[in-house]
Amino acid sequence: TALEMLGSALLICLPGDAGEAPAADGVATALREKDFAIRQKMVTLSVEEAAAFYAEHDGTAQFAQLVAALSRGPLVAFALELPGAAAALAALGSTPAFAPPLAYHISPPADVQRELKFFFPEVFPKETTFALLKPDVEEAGARADVIAVIEAKGFVVVAELTETLSATKAQALMPAATAVELAFLTSAPSCLLALEKPFAIGDLALIVGPAEPLVAREVAPASLRSRFGTDALKNAVAVSISSDEAAAQLAIAFGAQAFVSAPEQHAVALVLPGATAAGKAA
């Protein structure tokens, strides 16, 4: 991934056995001595948050132990940047700063982006995506419940519109829909949403779940379609699955200029150890 090529890594110093905060000062010093650029924060995760972090291990023998270790007290998370970060971080494992009783987690390379996003969402650019709460959600009076689930996952509702779709607008929003599906979409009010957060498109697709609610109840019981869908037609929610689709659907739903803005510009300055020692940090 791009993060791997840039040399990104995530290190978590876990809470102590008695729930005390880890002794992370020595770890931070050791990282800086190896020229890592670091961002760190101390957080305390709830059991639910820890379970979300380790969701891929749900159902395994070690899941409960992993969740307990992550949620028993304050932890310190480090976002790290250095060419060859994974190898450099692994080499530090044998140094005194990383010796017991310190317990720690290093993200596997394949999980770095997801795990960095979990602890440091503020460093990732926000993305806007589209969601359509279908007529079955409106008819069931479940709109507020669905939106509450979405907002609980970190999404911000930046635009909301409730209307009965015309045939033209329904076709434009859902060009692959069948005649039966279009008849349903135009039969009663739907709720159109613009939703914002980092990695919004991919994250919303995970929350929504498989298209068939019966399948969703088997493989993703906490998903929106599992909880609020009835069948393949009345499956509660439709969402964008790519950035191009999101842009097109947002323009159709809310107007061509609704989410057009000047591109954000970002700069990052890293003060390297040598510069600090030479008095160049100012």
Short mmCIF file of C-alpha atoms in Angstrom, two decimals:
data_model
loop_
_atom_site.label_atom_id
_atom_site.label_comp_id
_atom_site.label_asym_id
_atom_site.label_seq_id
_atom_site.Cartn_x
_atom_site.Cartn_y
_atom_site.Cartn_z
CA THR A 1 0.00 0.00 0.00
CA ALA A 2 0.98 3.66 -0.19
CA LEU A 3 1.50 3.75 3.56
CA GLU A 4 3.88 0.80 3.41
CA MET A 5 5.90 2.50 0.65
CA LEU A 6 6.13 5.66 2.72
CA GLY A 7 7.28 3.67 5.74
CA SER A 8 4.31 4.03 8.08
CA ALA A 9 3.74 1.86 11.12
CA LEU A 10 1.55 1.70 14.21
CA LEU A 11 2.78 0.76 17.67
CA ILE A 12 0.45 0.37 20.64
CA CYS A 13 1.83 0.22 24.18
CA LEU A 14 -0.83 -1.74 26.04
CA PRO A 15 -2.18 -1.08 29.53
CA GLY A 16 -0.49 -2.89 32.42
CA ASP A 17 -1.96 -6.01 33.98
CA ALA A 18 -3.61 -3.93 36.70
CA GLY A 19 -5.00 -1.40 34.20
CA GLU A 20 -2.26 1.16 34.73
CA ALA A 21 -0.96 3.32 31.89
CA PRO A 22 2.10 1.89 30.13
CA ALA A 23 5.53 3.41 30.72
CA ALA A 24 5.85 4.80 27.22
CA ASP A 25 8.36 7.62 27.72
CA GLY A 26 11.31 5.31 27.14
CA VAL A 27 9.64 3.95 24.03
CA ALA A 28 9.17 7.45 22.62
CA THR A 29 12.82 8.26 23.32
CA ALA A 30 14.00 5.06 21.64
CA LEU A 31 11.86 5.80 18.59
CA ARG A 32 13.21 9.32 18.24
CA GLU A 33 16.79 8.08 18.61
CA LYS A 34 16.15 5.89 15.54
CA ASP A 35 14.88 8.96 13.64
CA PHE A 36 11.22 7.95 13.58
CA ALA A 37 8.83 10.83 13.04
CA ILE A 38 6.11 10.16 15.61
CA ARG A 39 2.61 11.20 16.54
CA GLN A 40 1.32 9.78 19.80
CA LYS A 41 -1.80 9.84 21.93
CA MET A 42 -3.03 8.24 25.14
CA VAL A 43 -6.55 6.83 24.94
CA THR A 44 -8.76 4.47 26.91
CA LEU A 45 -10.91 2.20 24.77
CA SER A 46 -14.25 0.77 25.78
CA VAL A 47 -14.81 -2.96 25.40
CA GLU A 48 -16.93 -2.22 22.33
CA GLU A 49 -14.17 -0.12 20.74
CA ALA A 50 -11.56 -2.77 21.45
CA ALA A 51 -13.84 -5.40 19.93
CA ALA A 52 -14.19 -3.23 16.81
CA PHE A 53 -10.40 -2.92 16.55
CA TYR A 54 -9.98 -6.70 16.73
CA ALA A 55 -13.16 -7.48 14.75
CA GLU A 56 -11.30 -9.78 12.34
CA HIS A 57 -10.51 -12.07 15.29
CA ASP A 58 -14.13 -12.32 16.44
CA GLY A 59 -15.05 -15.96 16.85
CA THR A 60 -11.48 -17.09 17.52
CA ALA A 61 -10.18 -18.50 20.79
CA GLN A 62 -8.01 -15.44 21.51
CA PHE A 63 -10.64 -12.77 20.77
CA ALA A 64 -11.78 -12.21 24.37
CA GLN A 65 -8.18 -12.06 25.59
CA LEU A 66 -7.21 -9.53 22.92
CA VAL A 67 -10.19 -7.30 23.71
CA ALA A 68 -9.52 -7.46 27.46
CA ALA A 69 -5.85 -6.54 27.00
CA LEU A 70 -6.72 -3.52 24.85
CA SER A 71 -9.54 -2.17 27.03
CA ARG A 72 -8.36 -2.66 30.63
CA GLY A 73 -6.88 0.82 30.98
CA PRO A 74 -5.08 3.69 29.21
CA LEU A 75 -2.87 2.80 26.26
CA VAL A 76 -0.44 4.84 24.19
CA ALA A 77 -0.64 4.65 20.39
CA PHE A 78 2.22 5.80 18.16
CA ALA A 79 1.81 6.64 14.46
CA LEU A 80 5.32 6.26 13.02
CA GLU A 81 7.03 7.32 9.81
CA LEU A 82 10.45 6.16 8.61
CA PRO A 83 11.70 4.46 5.46
CA GLY A 84 11.80 0.76 6.30
CA ALA A 85 9.64 1.42 9.38
CA ALA A 86 8.53 -2.19 9.88
CA ALA A 87 12.07 -3.58 10.02
CA ALA A 88 13.36 -0.72 12.17
CA LEU A 89 10.51 -1.13 14.62
CA ALA A 90 10.98 -4.89 14.82
CA ALA A 91 14.68 -4.36 15.64
CA LEU A 92 13.72 -2.16 18.60
CA GLY A 93 11.86 -5.08 20.16
CA SER A 94 15.07 -6.40 21.71
CA THR A 95 16.02 -3.08 23.34
CA PRO A 96 15.50 -2.24 27.05
CA ALA A 97 12.70 0.25 26.29
CA PHE A 98 10.58 -2.61 24.94
CA ALA A 99 11.43 -5.15 27.65
CA PRO A 100 8.79 -6.63 29.99
CA PRO A 101 6.65 -5.69 31.78
CA LEU A 102 5.82 -3.52 28.74
CA ALA A 103 3.31 -5.25 26.45
CA TYR A 104 2.83 -3.89 22.96
CA HIS A 105 1.19 -4.45 19.59
CA ILE A 106 2.80 -3.72 16.20
CA SER A 107 0.45 -3.60 13.24
CA PRO A 108 1.13 -6.23 10.57
CA PRO A 109 1.96 -4.51 7.24
CA ALA A 110 -1.37 -5.52 5.71
CA ASP A 111 -3.27 -3.89 8.60
CA VAL A 112 -1.29 -0.66 9.00
CA GLN A 113 -3.71 1.59 7.12
CA ARG A 114 -6.81 0.25 8.88
CA GLU A 115 -5.24 0.39 12.34
CA LEU A 116 -3.71 3.83 11.87
CA LYS A 117 -7.11 5.05 10.75
CA PHE A 118 -8.68 3.60 13.90
CA PHE A 119 -6.41 5.55 16.27
CA PHE A 120 -5.53 8.59 14.15
CA PRO A 121 -8.52 9.35 11.90
CA GLU A 122 -7.64 13.03 12.00
CA VAL A 123 -4.61 12.51 9.74
CA PHE A 124 -6.65 11.04 6.90
CA PRO A 125 -8.56 13.26 4.42
CA LYS A 126 -12.32 13.22 4.73
CA GLU A 127 -14.45 11.66 2.02
CA THR A 128 -18.11 12.27 1.17
CA THR A 129 -20.37 9.46 0.08
CA PHE A 130 -24.03 8.93 -0.73
CA ALA A 131 -26.66 6.77 0.96
CA LEU A 132 -30.29 6.17 0.04
CA LEU A 133 -32.59 5.00 2.82
CA LYS A 134 -35.27 3.24 0.82
CA PRO A 135 -39.07 3.51 1.23
CA ASP A 136 -39.18 0.45 3.51
CA VAL A 137 -37.08 2.35 6.08
CA GLU A 138 -39.40 5.35 5.90
CA GLU A 139 -42.53 3.19 6.09
CA ALA A 140 -41.16 1.37 9.15
CA GLY A 141 -40.36 4.67 10.89
CA ALA A 142 -36.73 3.53 11.21
CA ARG A 143 -34.99 6.50 9.60
CA ALA A 144 -33.73 7.94 12.89
CA ASP A 145 -32.51 4.53 14.05
CA VAL A 146 -30.56 3.93 10.82
CA ILE A 147 -28.97 7.37 10.93
CA ALA A 148 -28.07 6.89 14.60
CA VAL A 149 -26.18 3.70 13.72
CA ILE A 150 -24.35 5.50 10.91
CA GLU A 151 -23.43 8.46 13.12
CA ALA A 152 -22.22 6.13 15.87
CA LYS A 153 -19.65 4.84 13.38
CA GLY A 154 -18.15 8.31 13.01
CA PHE A 155 -20.06 9.59 9.98
CA VAL A 156 -21.29 13.17 9.85
CA VAL A 157 -24.53 13.89 7.98
CA VAL A 158 -23.70 16.91 5.83
CA ALA A 159 -26.92 16.91 3.78
CA GLU A 160 -30.30 15.19 4.16
CA LEU A 161 -33.36 15.23 1.94
CA THR A 162 -36.60 13.25 2.14
CA GLU A 163 -38.64 12.96 -1.02
CA THR A 164 -40.59 10.57 -3.22
CA LEU A 165 -38.24 10.00 -6.14
CA SER A 166 -39.44 10.67 -9.65
CA ALA A 167 -38.84 7.92 -12.19
CA THR A 168 -36.17 10.06 -13.83
CA LYS A 169 -34.28 10.74 -10.61
CA ALA A 170 -34.56 7.14 -9.41
CA GLN A 171 -33.19 5.89 -12.74
CA ALA A 172 -30.32 8.39 -12.58
CA LEU A 173 -29.41 7.45 -9.02
CA MET A 174 -29.73 3.69 -9.59
CA PRO A 175 -29.00 3.08 -13.29
CA ALA A 176 -28.69 -0.69 -12.81
CA ALA A 177 -32.07 -1.01 -11.05
CA THR A 178 -34.71 -3.30 -12.53
CA ALA A 179 -38.23 -2.14 -13.38
CA VAL A 180 -39.50 -3.72 -10.16
CA GLU A 181 -36.84 -1.94 -8.11
CA LEU A 182 -37.58 1.41 -9.78
CA ALA A 183 -41.30 0.98 -9.11
CA PHE A 184 -40.52 0.40 -5.45
CA LEU A 185 -38.16 3.37 -5.21
CA THR A 186 -40.82 5.70 -6.66
CA SER A 187 -43.70 4.32 -4.57
CA ALA A 188 -43.08 6.26 -1.35
CA PRO A 189 -40.62 8.70 0.25
CA SER A 190 -36.94 7.86 0.57
CA CYS A 191 -34.24 9.64 2.58
CA LEU A 192 -31.16 10.83 0.68
CA LEU A 193 -27.99 11.38 2.72
CA ALA A 194 -24.56 12.87 2.13
CA LEU A 195 -22.17 11.38 4.69
CA GLU A 196 -18.63 12.44 5.54
CA LYS A 197 -15.67 10.83 7.32
CA PRO A 198 -12.25 9.47 6.37
CA PHE A 199 -12.61 6.42 4.09
CA ALA A 200 -16.36 6.99 4.02
CA ILE A 201 -17.12 4.93 0.91
CA GLY A 202 -15.48 1.70 2.04
CA ASP A 203 -16.54 2.03 5.67
CA LEU A 204 -20.20 2.64 4.80
CA ALA A 205 -20.26 -0.41 2.55
CA LEU A 206 -19.08 -2.51 5.50
CA ILE A 207 -21.74 -1.08 7.80
CA VAL A 208 -24.51 -1.69 5.25
CA GLY A 209 -23.66 -5.36 4.66
CA PRO A 210 -24.60 -7.80 1.88
CA ALA A 211 -27.44 -6.90 -0.48
CA GLU A 212 -29.61 -9.83 0.61
CA PRO A 213 -30.76 -9.35 4.24
CA LEU A 214 -31.00 -13.11 4.85
CA VAL A 215 -27.35 -13.44 3.91
CA ALA A 216 -26.49 -10.37 5.97
CA ARG A 217 -28.03 -11.97 9.04
CA GLU A 218 -25.69 -14.93 8.60
CA VAL A 219 -22.41 -13.17 7.83
CA ALA A 220 -22.89 -9.61 9.16
CA PRO A 221 -25.60 -9.68 11.84
CA ALA A 222 -24.83 -6.14 13.04
CA SER A 223 -25.12 -4.64 9.54
CA LEU A 224 -27.89 -2.25 8.53
CA ARG A 225 -29.43 -4.66 6.03
CA SER A 226 -29.44 -7.43 8.60
CA ARG A 227 -31.18 -5.24 11.16
CA PHE A 228 -33.54 -3.22 8.97
CA GLY A 229 -33.90 -5.12 5.67
CA THR A 230 -36.61 -7.60 4.77
CA ASP A 231 -35.61 -9.09 1.41
CA ALA A 232 -33.53 -8.32 -1.69
CA LEU A 233 -36.00 -5.60 -2.77
CA LYS A 234 -36.70 -4.08 0.61
CA ASN A 235 -33.11 -4.16 1.88
CA ALA A 236 -33.19 -0.78 3.60
CA VAL A 237 -30.18 1.02 2.17
CA ALA A 238 -28.29 1.63 -1.06
CA VAL A 239 -24.83 3.24 -1.00
CA SER A 240 -22.09 4.34 -3.36
CA ILE A 241 -19.37 1.78 -4.01
CA SER A 242 -16.74 4.00 -5.65
CA SER A 243 -15.62 7.62 -5.56
CA ASP A 244 -16.91 8.21 -9.09
CA GLU A 245 -20.32 6.76 -8.21
CA ALA A 246 -20.46 8.81 -5.01
CA ALA A 247 -19.71 12.03 -6.90
CA ALA A 248 -22.37 11.29 -9.51
CA GLN A 249 -25.05 10.30 -6.98
CA LEU A 250 -24.35 13.29 -4.73
CA ALA A 251 -24.69 15.63 -7.71
CA ILE A 252 -27.98 14.01 -8.75
CA ALA A 253 -29.36 14.02 -5.21
CA PHE A 254 -28.30 17.47 -4.03
CA GLY A 255 -27.25 19.47 -7.09
CA ALA A 256 -24.14 19.54 -9.23
CA GLN A 257 -22.35 22.15 -7.11
CA ALA A 258 -23.38 20.95 -3.68
CA PHE A 259 -20.06 19.27 -2.82
CA VAL A 260 -17.68 21.04 -5.18
CA SER A 261 -15.03 23.01 -3.36
CA ALA A 262 -11.45 24.03 -3.77
CA PRO A 263 -9.10 21.14 -3.04
CA GLU A 264 -7.61 21.09 0.42
CA GLN A 265 -3.89 21.74 0.68
CA HIS A 266 -1.88 20.14 3.43
CA ALA A 267 1.75 20.42 4.50
CA VAL A 268 3.67 18.40 7.03
CA ALA A 269 6.88 19.58 8.67
CA LEU A 270 9.05 17.08 10.53
CA VAL A 271 11.68 18.39 12.93
CA LEU A 272 14.49 15.85 12.73
CA PRO A 273 16.73 15.07 15.72
CA GLY A 274 19.83 16.57 14.09
CA ALA A 275 18.06 19.83 13.34
CA THR A 276 16.92 20.15 16.94
CA ALA A 277 20.42 19.55 18.26
CA ALA A 278 21.79 22.20 15.88
CA GLY A 279 19.25 24.76 17.06
CA LYS A 280 17.25 24.69 13.81
CA ALA A 281 13.84 23.79 15.23
CA ALA A 282 12.54 27.35 15.32
#
